[in-house]
Amino acid sequence: MAPYSLLVTRLQKALGVRQYHVASVLCQRAKVAMSHFEPNEYIRYDLLEKNINIVRKRLNRPLTLSEKIVYGHLDDPANQEIERGKTYLRLRPDRVAMQDATAQMAMLQFISSGLPKVAVPSTIHCDHLIEAQLGGEKDLRRAKDINQEVYNFLATAGAKYGVGFWRPGSGIIHQIILENYAYPGVLLIGTDSHTPNGGGLGGICIGVGGADAVDVMAGIPWELKCPKVIGVKLTGSLSGWTSPKDVILKVAGILTVKGGTGAIVEYHGPGVDSISCTGMATICNMGAEIGATTSVFPYNHRMKKYLSKTGRADIASLAEEFKDHLVPDPGCQYDQVIEINLNELKPHINGPFTPDLAHPVAEVGTVAEKEGWPLDIRVGLIGSCTNSSYEDMGRSAAVAKQALAHGLKCKSQFTITPGSEQIRATIERDGYAQILRDVGGIVLANACGPCIGQWDRKDIKKGEKNTIVTSYNRNFTGRNDANPETHAFVTSPEIVTALAIAGTLKFNPETDFLTGKDGKKFKLEAPDADELPRSDFDPGQDTYQQPPKDSSGQRVDVSPTSQRLQLLEPFDKWDGKDLEDLQILIKVKGKCTTDHISAAGPWLKFRGHLDNISNNLLIGAINIENGKANSVRNAVTQEFGPVPDTARYYKKHGIRWVVIGDENYGEGSSREHAALEPRHLGGRAIITKSFARIHETNLKKQGLLPLTFADPSDYNKIHPVDKLTIQGLKDFAPGKPLKCIIKHPNGTQETILLNHTFNETQIEWFRAGSALNRMKELQQ
């Protein structure tokens, strides 16, 4: 295999040039490409500097790092109103990234826009549709066969509209971005909630829905509510069994799954320098689990080292020149500050069923016994977009090597998911993969796999109570294997490995002993591994498809009889009237994530077919009326049935409906299908105590009304058998509450107030029927 640097040189000579991004025209200072794959798309630190200076003069105060990067990408820095947590910013992101499950709908929407080419560098990454079953090569071949129609659609759409295409087997989107596209100061949006992974390389990388991506690809300024800034000051340094994952596990325990909503989490302090670049990415990645807009670290020598090792020393040199703009100003103010002493931080394990239930590893066994959680670990799983770096694999291999030296293998099943083809090839070359196999592991494909429910699990039956430990980021009920009785815990890869060897939650590798094959007791030593390979990375197989210079001959076919792809029809426009007599489809009790609203796993195959995937609408949500999932009363027939069937009945009979939700409704994945499906099946509004950021925006984009109770206790006034009328839409305006008339079956009525966060642009989306409809109106 040729050295990475040589492959880069060959690639730069072979690639074509795209002429349509404004950055290539405006660059006036040192011309450094944003990536090897787009040699004429340049980093605009000069423009970032100019905009920062304009905003700093206007605000007359020191700026945080996240403010510098966000405000440095303002469409109109001289006139943009800026108030944290209140105003909406109009931004110009540098690039867009899409994973294959969400890219289908994003590209279908872009096709519907009628535009000929994307306006900013954009990429598609095939990582979500590969099911873990037998092992890497076999699973990949199977996925290519099963998903051929979808992969062909994405490849041809990418070629037609100027989007780079990373074929199946390339790796997980966020690892690919870190290796090739993220850089200090970049503003990147991605159609996946864990896009913040790029904050480990000093960028503001934000997860969005596909409609937001379409705006940016269309060259339209992207709107984001001006984030608050939570500062996390790190002191001390990581050592022993404590890993970067433990930082975010601790933060999640402090802030909970909604504590970061509307804010960027900005890490700073002397402890930052003890964390590797990929470790910082791990922390930023899982920041999605606290509801944060994104997370970011300041530029430092660790990032410089990583950029150089991944063939981007020129970017590192340019970043050094502009370093003052890639770190926070002295004296900058945060809306909230958390301080963590890394010297005192202990290994953590969070769960089950929610990623913010934090326990020190030393205590989780005792808690599990008290709570009745299964102690025996059935499967340990390492990898995912959160923890699949070279360092992660090396630390896990260091633990496994010690067990092997004493004749031990894993008592639990054990799986390994490399983050990218480059990571896979390099850990194979350096022996890590073989060590992990020797201890009992199975190396899966370079893909998301079990982390997102793409796991053909055979060792248990659905409904069987069991425990798994993972190095993933999310552990909602049924997330990994569709079994609601699987108790999933998230921790670091090295802790997963140690626990899989021991086979029980009662094991604490810091203090407990194992018994070797020879009958002698021994204690695992804290793992130590290189953060980056000593030799160059091995790039592995070439898996990238460059869009052609001339795409005029490219065709994108969608068969009208396809069960996986479906061209979109425009949603109906608002009729200018208040919403009268809305039927309540379901009143949701408790946590309702996007997994509950639009399940993943086997449903991923329908992500490009809106009507088919709508058959999973809210099937995981708990109905407060009967305490069951996927069982709601049909208000006409009075019979209980599945949620999607009831919604389709209402749509067929012209009955518009509403969903009533609890707190932080729509947390979790960025999937806009959780907004598209209710709109497609006749929903008009979602009324909750509070929303997760991405889902609230997705609902607005599709012409729905995400509304919140002015008084959260009003949630209790509404019953599933009531009807609702929403008044005030004719005078719909920012900051002006709407009235809701609750009509009870006995003829009595109550009036409550509903708040919203719509601005003028978003109100136009509602009136037009969707953001895409409004885009078309503006083109005409």
Short mmCIF file of C-alpha atoms in Angstrom, two decimals, residues 439-766:
data_model
loop_
_atom_site.label_atom_id
_atom_site.label_comp_id
_atom_site.label_asym_id
_atom_site.label_seq_id
_atom_site.Cartn_x
_atom_site.Cartn_y
_atom_site.Cartn_z
CA VAL A 439 -9.32 -12.31 22.83
CA GLY A 440 -12.63 -13.37 21.25
CA GLY A 441 -13.70 -10.35 19.24
CA ILE A 442 -15.41 -10.13 15.86
CA VAL A 443 -14.35 -7.20 13.67
CA LEU A 444 -17.43 -5.75 12.00
CA ALA A 445 -17.71 -3.56 8.91
CA ASN A 446 -16.60 0.06 8.90
CA ALA A 447 -20.09 1.34 9.68
CA CYS A 448 -22.51 2.33 12.43
CA GLY A 449 -23.86 -1.19 12.95
CA PRO A 450 -25.27 -2.03 16.40
CA CYS A 451 -24.93 1.55 17.61
CA ILE A 452 -27.98 2.55 15.53
CA GLY A 453 -29.84 -0.76 15.72
CA GLN A 454 -28.24 -2.35 12.65
CA TRP A 455 -27.60 -5.58 14.52
CA ASP A 456 -29.00 -8.98 13.63
CA ARG A 457 -28.65 -10.19 17.19
CA LYS A 458 -29.15 -13.94 17.74
CA ASP A 459 -28.03 -14.67 21.32
CA ILE A 460 -31.28 -13.57 23.03
CA LYS A 461 -34.99 -13.47 22.32
CA LYS A 462 -36.98 -10.25 22.29
CA GLY A 463 -38.24 -9.59 25.80
CA GLU A 464 -35.34 -11.37 27.48
CA LYS A 465 -33.78 -9.25 30.21
CA ASN A 466 -30.04 -8.80 29.67
CA THR A 467 -27.12 -6.38 29.91
CA ILE A 468 -24.74 -5.09 27.24
CA VAL A 469 -21.92 -2.55 27.58
CA THR A 470 -20.83 -0.38 24.67
CA SER A 471 -18.51 2.48 23.80
CA TYR A 472 -21.40 4.09 21.92
CA ASN A 473 -23.14 7.36 22.68
CA ARG A 474 -26.82 6.52 22.96
CA ASN A 475 -28.63 3.81 24.91
CA PHE A 476 -32.35 4.53 24.73
CA THR A 477 -34.75 1.64 25.20
CA GLY A 478 -34.47 -0.80 22.29
CA ARG A 479 -31.88 1.38 20.56
CA ASN A 480 -29.25 -1.27 19.80
CA ASP A 481 -31.21 -4.47 19.27
CA ALA A 482 -34.94 -3.54 19.34
CA ASN A 483 -35.30 -5.41 22.64
CA PRO A 484 -36.88 -3.19 25.32
CA GLU A 485 -35.39 -5.43 28.03
CA THR A 486 -31.79 -4.92 26.96
CA HIS A 487 -30.05 -2.85 29.63
CA ALA A 488 -27.43 -0.93 27.64
CA PHE A 489 -24.59 0.92 29.36
CA VAL A 490 -22.12 3.31 27.69
CA THR A 491 -18.52 3.69 28.75
CA SER A 492 -15.02 3.89 27.25
CA PRO A 493 -13.66 1.18 24.89
CA GLU A 494 -11.04 0.06 27.40
CA ILE A 495 -13.63 -0.34 30.16
CA VAL A 496 -15.90 -2.25 27.74
CA THR A 497 -12.99 -4.57 26.95
CA ALA A 498 -12.16 -5.14 30.61
CA LEU A 499 -15.80 -5.81 31.50
CA ALA A 500 -16.22 -8.18 28.53
CA ILE A 501 -13.20 -10.14 29.77
CA ALA A 502 -14.61 -10.29 33.30
CA GLY A 503 -18.18 -10.82 32.09
CA THR A 504 -19.86 -8.89 34.90
CA LEU A 505 -20.82 -5.35 35.91
CA LYS A 506 -19.38 -6.11 39.33
CA PHE A 507 -15.82 -5.91 37.99
CA ASN A 508 -13.77 -2.77 38.65
CA PRO A 509 -10.49 -2.98 36.73
CA GLU A 510 -8.86 -0.39 38.97
CA THR A 511 -9.10 -2.59 42.07
CA ASP A 512 -10.37 -6.08 41.24
CA PHE A 513 -8.39 -9.16 40.26
CA LEU A 514 -8.92 -11.74 37.51
CA THR A 515 -7.86 -15.38 37.70
CA GLY A 516 -5.53 -16.53 34.93
CA LYS A 517 -5.58 -19.92 33.23
CA ASP A 518 -2.85 -21.02 35.61
CA GLY A 519 -5.09 -20.27 38.62
CA LYS A 520 -3.08 -17.24 39.68
CA LYS A 521 -4.77 -13.92 40.33
CA PHE A 522 -3.68 -10.81 38.49
CA LYS A 523 -4.84 -7.23 38.06
CA LEU A 524 -5.12 -5.46 34.74
CA GLU A 525 -2.82 -2.49 34.40
CA ALA A 526 -4.17 0.79 33.06
CA PRO A 527 -3.87 0.73 29.26
CA ASP A 528 -1.34 2.82 27.42
CA ALA A 529 -1.32 3.33 23.65
CA ASP A 530 -0.16 5.79 21.02
CA GLU A 531 -2.72 8.44 20.13
CA LEU A 532 -1.61 8.23 16.49
CA PRO A 533 0.31 5.57 14.54
CA ARG A 534 4.07 5.95 14.50
CA SER A 535 4.10 5.28 10.77
CA ASP A 536 1.73 7.01 8.36
CA PHE A 537 -1.88 5.91 8.38
CA ASP A 538 -2.62 3.13 5.90
CA PRO A 539 -5.48 4.56 3.78
CA GLY A 540 -6.73 1.09 2.82
CA GLN A 541 -9.00 0.74 -0.20
CA ASP A 542 -10.01 3.73 -2.31
CA THR A 543 -13.71 4.26 -1.54
CA TYR A 544 -14.34 7.82 -2.73
CA GLN A 545 -16.28 8.87 -5.84
CA GLN A 546 -15.43 12.36 -7.07
CA PRO A 547 -18.30 14.16 -8.84
CA PRO A 548 -17.51 14.71 -12.53
CA LYS A 549 -16.69 18.13 -13.96
CA ASP A 550 -19.52 17.81 -16.46
CA SER A 551 -22.65 16.21 -15.04
CA SER A 552 -24.96 17.04 -17.93
CA GLY A 553 -25.16 13.38 -18.98
CA GLN A 554 -25.89 12.08 -15.49
CA ARG A 555 -29.33 10.60 -14.76
CA VAL A 556 -31.00 10.02 -11.42
CA ASP A 557 -33.77 7.46 -11.71
CA VAL A 558 -36.46 6.78 -9.13
CA SER A 559 -38.85 4.03 -10.14
CA PRO A 560 -42.52 4.81 -9.42
CA THR A 561 -42.91 1.23 -8.18
CA SER A 562 -39.90 1.31 -5.86
CA GLN A 563 -40.51 0.32 -2.25
CA ARG A 564 -37.40 2.17 -1.07
CA LEU A 565 -37.40 5.46 -2.94
CA GLN A 566 -40.22 7.88 -3.64
CA LEU A 567 -40.14 11.32 -5.24
CA LEU A 568 -41.66 13.96 -3.00
CA GLU A 569 -44.96 15.73 -3.54
CA PRO A 570 -45.28 19.27 -2.11
CA PHE A 571 -47.19 19.55 1.15
CA ASP A 572 -50.43 21.54 1.11
CA LYS A 573 -50.30 25.25 1.89
CA TRP A 574 -51.90 26.72 5.00
CA ASP A 575 -55.51 27.60 4.17
CA GLY A 576 -55.42 30.91 6.03
CA LYS A 577 -57.71 29.73 8.82
CA ASP A 578 -57.34 28.73 12.44
CA LEU A 579 -57.00 25.01 13.11
CA GLU A 580 -60.44 23.86 14.24
CA ASP A 581 -61.34 20.67 16.10
CA LEU A 582 -57.98 18.93 15.97
CA GLN A 583 -58.20 15.33 17.09
CA ILE A 584 -55.55 14.14 19.53
CA LEU A 585 -53.71 11.25 17.88
CA ILE A 586 -51.76 10.43 21.03
CA LYS A 587 -50.92 12.06 24.31
CA VAL A 588 -47.39 10.87 24.99
CA LYS A 589 -46.26 9.95 28.48
CA GLY A 590 -42.63 10.55 29.44
CA LYS A 591 -39.53 10.36 27.24
CA CYS A 592 -40.20 10.54 23.51
CA THR A 593 -37.05 10.57 21.39
CA THR A 594 -36.83 10.54 17.61
CA ASP A 595 -36.32 6.79 18.01
CA HIS A 596 -39.80 6.62 19.54
CA ILE A 597 -41.26 8.84 16.79
CA SER A 598 -39.50 7.23 13.83
CA ALA A 599 -37.70 4.01 14.74
CA ALA A 600 -34.43 3.05 13.07
CA GLY A 601 -33.13 -0.53 12.81
CA PRO A 602 -35.12 -2.42 10.16
CA TRP A 603 -36.97 0.79 9.22
CA LEU A 604 -33.79 2.34 7.84
CA LYS A 605 -34.46 0.66 4.51
CA PHE A 606 -37.44 2.96 3.95
CA ARG A 607 -35.67 6.26 4.65
CA GLY A 608 -36.07 7.26 0.98
CA HIS A 609 -39.78 6.34 0.80
CA LEU A 610 -41.90 8.67 2.89
CA ASP A 611 -45.14 6.74 2.67
CA ASN A 612 -43.60 3.39 3.62
CA ILE A 613 -41.54 4.71 6.52
CA SER A 614 -44.61 6.52 7.87
CA ASN A 615 -45.80 3.10 9.00
CA ASN A 616 -43.46 3.48 11.99
CA LEU A 617 -44.91 6.80 13.15
CA LEU A 618 -44.79 7.03 16.96
CA ILE A 619 -44.86 3.25 17.39
CA GLY A 620 -42.44 3.53 20.33
CA ALA A 621 -44.25 6.33 22.19
CA ILE A 622 -46.18 5.47 25.35
CA ASN A 623 -49.87 6.38 25.23
CA ILE A 624 -50.85 7.98 28.54
CA GLU A 625 -54.39 6.63 28.17
CA ASN A 626 -53.43 2.96 28.49
CA GLY A 627 -49.70 2.94 29.25
CA LYS A 628 -48.97 1.04 26.04
CA ALA A 629 -46.82 1.65 22.98
CA ASN A 630 -48.41 1.70 19.53
CA SER A 631 -51.95 1.47 20.83
CA VAL A 632 -54.26 4.48 20.57
CA ARG A 633 -57.99 5.01 20.52
CA ASN A 634 -59.61 5.87 17.19
CA ALA A 635 -61.95 8.73 18.12
CA VAL A 636 -64.45 7.72 15.43
CA THR A 637 -64.62 3.93 15.85
CA GLN A 638 -63.57 3.94 19.54
CA GLU A 639 -61.33 0.96 18.79
CA PHE A 640 -57.69 0.80 19.85
CA GLY A 641 -55.12 0.21 17.12
CA PRO A 642 -51.60 1.07 15.91
CA VAL A 643 -50.68 4.76 15.79
CA PRO A 644 -49.87 4.84 12.03
CA ASP A 645 -53.12 3.08 11.13
CA THR A 646 -55.12 5.54 13.20
CA ALA A 647 -53.32 8.49 11.63
CA ARG A 648 -54.04 7.11 8.14
CA TYR A 649 -57.71 6.66 9.06
CA TYR A 650 -57.91 10.30 10.14
CA LYS A 651 -56.16 11.48 6.99
CA LYS A 652 -58.50 9.45 4.77
CA HIS A 653 -61.54 10.96 6.49
CA GLY A 654 -60.20 14.53 6.46
CA ILE A 655 -59.60 14.71 10.22
CA ARG A 656 -56.62 16.86 11.13
CA TRP A 657 -54.78 15.85 14.26
CA VAL A 658 -52.30 16.90 16.92
CA VAL A 659 -49.80 15.17 19.21
CA ILE A 660 -49.42 16.12 22.88
CA GLY A 661 -45.92 15.53 24.25
CA ASP A 662 -43.93 15.74 27.47
CA GLU A 663 -40.51 17.35 28.12
CA ASN A 664 -37.61 17.51 25.64
CA TYR A 665 -39.79 15.95 22.95
CA GLY A 666 -37.73 14.74 19.99
CA GLU A 667 -34.36 14.38 21.71
CA GLY A 668 -31.79 12.11 20.12
CA SER A 669 -31.10 11.64 16.42
CA SER A 670 -31.49 14.43 13.89
CA ARG A 671 -33.78 12.34 11.66
CA GLU A 672 -36.24 14.66 9.97
CA HIS A 673 -38.47 11.68 9.20
CA ALA A 674 -39.82 12.25 12.71
CA ALA A 675 -41.19 15.53 11.33
CA LEU A 676 -41.97 14.41 7.78
CA GLU A 677 -44.11 11.47 8.87
CA PRO A 678 -46.65 13.36 11.01
CA ARG A 679 -46.94 15.99 8.27
CA HIS A 680 -47.45 13.33 5.61
CA LEU A 681 -50.17 11.57 7.61
CA GLY A 682 -52.21 14.69 8.33
CA GLY A 683 -50.73 16.13 11.51
CA ARG A 684 -50.89 19.89 11.97
CA ALA A 685 -49.31 20.61 15.36
CA ILE A 686 -47.18 19.09 18.11
CA ILE A 687 -47.82 20.58 21.56
CA THR A 688 -45.34 19.77 24.33
CA LYS A 689 -43.77 20.99 27.54
CA SER A 690 -40.48 21.49 25.65
CA PHE A 691 -38.66 20.41 22.47
CA ALA A 692 -35.20 19.26 21.56
CA ARG A 693 -33.56 21.82 19.24
CA ILE A 694 -33.12 19.85 16.02
CA HIS A 695 -36.58 18.29 16.11
CA GLU A 696 -38.29 21.64 16.73
CA THR A 697 -36.55 23.07 13.66
CA ASN A 698 -37.38 20.01 11.58
CA LEU A 699 -41.07 20.37 12.43
CA LYS A 700 -41.04 24.01 11.36
CA LYS A 701 -39.29 23.13 8.10
CA GLN A 702 -42.12 20.75 7.18
CA GLY A 703 -44.93 23.21 7.89
CA LEU A 704 -45.97 21.84 11.28
CA LEU A 705 -46.57 23.90 14.40
CA PRO A 706 -44.25 22.97 17.30
CA LEU A 707 -45.89 24.72 20.26
CA THR A 708 -45.21 24.67 24.00
CA PHE A 709 -47.52 25.14 26.95
CA ALA A 710 -47.13 28.64 28.41
CA ASP A 711 -47.87 26.90 31.69
CA PRO A 712 -46.35 23.39 31.62
CA SER A 713 -49.05 22.17 34.03
CA ASP A 714 -51.60 22.68 31.24
CA TYR A 715 -50.32 19.36 29.89
CA ASN A 716 -52.53 17.80 32.55
CA LYS A 717 -55.66 19.64 31.36
CA ILE A 718 -55.69 17.87 28.00
CA HIS A 719 -57.11 14.34 27.71
CA PRO A 720 -56.80 12.00 24.72
CA VAL A 721 -60.56 12.24 24.05
CA ASP A 722 -60.56 16.06 23.84
CA LYS A 723 -60.53 18.16 20.68
CA LEU A 724 -58.37 21.27 20.28
CA THR A 725 -58.74 24.49 18.34
CA ILE A 726 -55.66 26.65 17.82
CA GLN A 727 -56.54 30.33 17.37
CA GLY A 728 -54.53 33.37 16.33
CA LEU A 729 -52.88 32.01 13.18
CA LYS A 730 -54.21 34.87 11.05
CA ASP A 731 -52.14 37.22 13.20
CA PHE A 732 -49.27 34.75 13.65
CA ALA A 733 -46.22 36.79 14.72
CA PRO A 734 -42.91 36.26 16.53
CA GLY A 735 -43.26 36.31 20.28
CA LYS A 736 -47.06 36.39 20.21
CA PRO A 737 -48.67 33.38 21.94
CA LEU A 738 -51.48 31.42 20.31
CA LYS A 739 -54.71 30.48 22.03
CA CYS A 740 -55.81 26.87 22.40
CA ILE A 741 -59.43 25.98 23.12
CA ILE A 742 -59.76 22.58 24.79
CA LYS A 743 -63.14 21.04 24.02
CA HIS A 744 -64.06 18.26 26.44
CA PRO A 745 -66.57 15.52 25.47
CA ASN A 746 -69.02 16.76 28.13
CA GLY A 747 -69.33 20.08 26.31
CA THR A 748 -67.16 22.18 28.63
CA GLN A 749 -64.23 24.21 27.34
CA GLU A 750 -60.96 25.61 28.66
CA THR A 751 -58.61 28.15 27.12
CA ILE A 752 -54.84 27.94 27.49
CA LEU A 753 -51.92 29.80 25.92
CA LEU A 754 -49.31 28.19 23.68
CA ASN A 755 -45.86 29.68 23.14
CA HIS A 756 -43.71 29.28 20.04
CA THR A 757 -40.25 30.28 18.81
CA PHE A 758 -41.14 31.10 15.19
CA ASN A 759 -39.45 34.07 13.55
CA GLU A 760 -40.73 35.82 10.41
CA THR A 761 -38.93 33.46 8.02
CA GLN A 762 -40.25 30.39 9.80
CA ILE A 763 -43.78 31.79 9.77
CA GLU A 764 -43.40 32.06 5.97
CA TRP A 765 -42.49 28.36 5.91
CA PHE A 766 -45.72 27.56 7.75
#
